[in-house]
């Protein structure tokens, strides 16, 4: 079973970083101190690596819920529901902790805010929306390797 996980996790991580990096760059202007210098590009790359780990948490949650390593490639709505709910929870929790508990970043006035939580919509949407194409692409790699 482990032989399936390592290559799959590597593909998942690479796909996640590749798709999250443009989002990180695109939302940089919404954060205090991000000026599109080389340091900002580096910071966004490092953030993309963290996003890859967070997408791995979504994968792990799906494995626990379904008992399958290829749960995201199954037909029906269950994989997408797992991705959406887990991504939303991760997005809200990580953003809230980073902003309110750790003080890791702050928003500019341009950041659309999420209600009474005092966190930005854009980073929450990132963990809600980007995992869908990430797992879709990963599912295609699983199917193509099985054929």
PDB file of C-alpha atoms in Angstrom, residues 39-120:
ATOM      1  CA  UNK A  39      11.603  38.786  -1.843  1.00  0.00           C
ATOM      2  CA  UNK A  40       7.852  38.727  -2.524  1.00  0.00           C
ATOM      3  CA  UNK A  41       8.266  36.152  -5.296  1.00  0.00           C
ATOM      4  CA  UNK A  42      10.354  34.007  -2.942  1.00  0.00           C
ATOM      5  CA  UNK A  43       7.818  34.421  -0.141  1.00  0.00           C
ATOM      6  CA  UNK A  44       5.023  33.356  -2.523  1.00  0.00           C
ATOM      7  CA  UNK A  45       7.031  30.297  -3.593  1.00  0.00           C
ATOM      8  CA  UNK A  46       7.553  29.270   0.028  1.00  0.00           C
ATOM      9  CA  UNK A  47       3.843  29.834   0.687  1.00  0.00           C
ATOM     10  CA  UNK A  48       3.093  27.552  -2.284  1.00  0.00           C
ATOM     11  CA  UNK A  49       5.169  24.827  -0.651  1.00  0.00           C
ATOM     12  CA  UNK A  50       3.036  25.240   2.468  1.00  0.00           C
ATOM     13  CA  UNK A  51      -0.077  25.069   0.319  1.00  0.00           C
ATOM     14  CA  UNK A  52       1.203  21.751  -1.030  1.00  0.00           C
ATOM     15  CA  UNK A  53       1.357  20.441   2.535  1.00  0.00           C
ATOM     16  CA  UNK A  54      -2.183  21.690   3.219  1.00  0.00           C
ATOM     17  CA  UNK A  55      -3.452  19.913   0.099  1.00  0.00           C
ATOM     18  CA  UNK A  56      -1.738  16.818   1.503  1.00  0.00           C
ATOM     19  CA  UNK A  57      -3.916  17.228   4.617  1.00  0.00           C
ATOM     20  CA  UNK A  58      -6.984  17.187   2.391  1.00  0.00           C
ATOM     21  CA  UNK A  59      -5.668  13.989   0.804  1.00  0.00           C
ATOM     22  CA  UNK A  60      -5.038  12.414   4.216  1.00  0.00           C
ATOM     23  CA  UNK A  61      -8.517  13.356   5.386  1.00  0.00           C
ATOM     24  CA  UNK A  62     -10.011  11.692   2.322  1.00  0.00           C
ATOM     25  CA  UNK A  63      -7.977   8.546   3.014  1.00  0.00           C
ATOM     26  CA  UNK A  64      -9.237   8.447   6.604  1.00  0.00           C
ATOM     27  CA  UNK A  65     -12.862   9.058   5.630  1.00  0.00           C
ATOM     28  CA  UNK A  66     -12.981   6.560   2.761  1.00  0.00           C
ATOM     29  CA  UNK A  67     -10.280   4.042   3.642  1.00  0.00           C
ATOM     30  CA  UNK A  68      -8.926   4.330   0.077  1.00  0.00           C
ATOM     31  CA  UNK A  69      -5.697   5.833  -1.222  1.00  0.00           C
ATOM     32  CA  UNK A  70      -7.406   6.703  -4.540  1.00  0.00           C
ATOM     33  CA  UNK A  71     -10.591   8.154  -3.015  1.00  0.00           C
ATOM     34  CA  UNK A  72     -10.368  11.359  -5.082  1.00  0.00           C
ATOM     35  CA  UNK A  73     -10.571   9.355  -8.326  1.00  0.00           C
ATOM     36  CA  UNK A  74     -13.841   7.623  -7.412  1.00  0.00           C
ATOM     37  CA  UNK A  75     -17.100   8.483  -9.170  1.00  0.00           C
ATOM     38  CA  UNK A  76     -19.832  10.408  -7.456  1.00  0.00           C
ATOM     39  CA  UNK A  77     -19.999  13.485  -5.296  1.00  0.00           C
ATOM     40  CA  UNK A  78     -18.315  12.122  -2.153  1.00  0.00           C
ATOM     41  CA  UNK A  79     -14.732  13.001  -3.208  1.00  0.00           C
ATOM     42  CA  UNK A  80     -15.738  16.548  -4.135  1.00  0.00           C
ATOM     43  CA  UNK A  81     -17.651  17.008  -0.889  1.00  0.00           C
ATOM     44  CA  UNK A  82     -14.598  15.832   1.085  1.00  0.00           C
ATOM     45  CA  UNK A  83     -12.368  18.229  -0.850  1.00  0.00           C
ATOM     46  CA  UNK A  84     -14.684  21.216  -0.426  1.00  0.00           C
ATOM     47  CA  UNK A  85     -15.457  20.731   3.260  1.00  0.00           C
ATOM     48  CA  UNK A  86     -11.875  19.922   4.244  1.00  0.00           C
ATOM     49  CA  UNK A  87     -10.477  22.757   2.111  1.00  0.00           C
ATOM     50  CA  UNK A  88     -12.894  25.238   3.643  1.00  0.00           C
ATOM     51  CA  UNK A  89     -12.058  24.155   7.194  1.00  0.00           C
ATOM     52  CA  UNK A  90      -8.310  24.248   6.523  1.00  0.00           C
ATOM     53  CA  UNK A  91      -8.561  27.634   4.796  1.00  0.00           C
ATOM     54  CA  UNK A  92     -10.502  29.244   7.629  1.00  0.00           C
ATOM     55  CA  UNK A  93      -8.452  27.704  10.448  1.00  0.00           C
ATOM     56  CA  UNK A  94      -5.028  28.395   8.911  1.00  0.00           C
ATOM     57  CA  UNK A  95      -5.937  31.963   8.027  1.00  0.00           C
ATOM     58  CA  UNK A  96      -7.477  32.706  11.431  1.00  0.00           C
ATOM     59  CA  UNK A  97      -4.544  31.254  13.345  1.00  0.00           C
ATOM     60  CA  UNK A  98      -1.956  32.974  11.129  1.00  0.00           C
ATOM     61  CA  UNK A  99      -3.644  36.374  11.375  1.00  0.00           C
ATOM     62  CA  UNK A 100      -5.089  36.408  14.893  1.00  0.00           C
ATOM     63  CA  UNK A 101      -2.905  34.046  16.911  1.00  0.00           C
ATOM     64  CA  UNK A 102       0.523  34.148  15.270  1.00  0.00           C
ATOM     65  CA  UNK A 103       0.449  37.553  13.575  1.00  0.00           C
ATOM     66  CA  UNK A 104       2.183  36.051  10.532  1.00  0.00           C
ATOM     67  CA  UNK A 105       0.595  38.468   8.060  1.00  0.00           C
ATOM     68  CA  UNK A 106      -1.807  41.376   7.752  1.00  0.00           C
ATOM     69  CA  UNK A 107      -4.096  42.537   4.979  1.00  0.00           C
ATOM     70  CA  UNK A 108      -4.238  45.711   2.959  1.00  0.00           C
ATOM     71  CA  UNK A 109      -7.513  47.621   2.647  1.00  0.00           C
ATOM     72  CA  UNK A 110      -8.085  45.832  -0.680  1.00  0.00           C
ATOM     73  CA  UNK A 111      -8.624  42.396   0.927  1.00  0.00           C
ATOM     74  CA  UNK A 112     -12.312  41.409   0.946  1.00  0.00           C
ATOM     75  CA  UNK A 113     -13.077  40.266   4.482  1.00  0.00           C
ATOM     76  CA  UNK A 114     -15.046  37.255   5.689  1.00  0.00           C
ATOM     77  CA  UNK A 115     -17.723  38.371   8.120  1.00  0.00           C
ATOM     78  CA  UNK A 116     -17.044  38.349  11.835  1.00  0.00           C
ATOM     79  CA  UNK A 117     -13.963  36.133  11.569  1.00  0.00           C
ATOM     80  CA  UNK A 118     -11.677  38.973  10.522  1.00  0.00           C
ATOM     81  CA  UNK A 119      -9.973  36.934   7.811  1.00  0.00           C
ATOM     82  CA  UNK A 120      -9.654  37.458   4.084  1.00  0.00           C
TER      83      UNK A 120
END
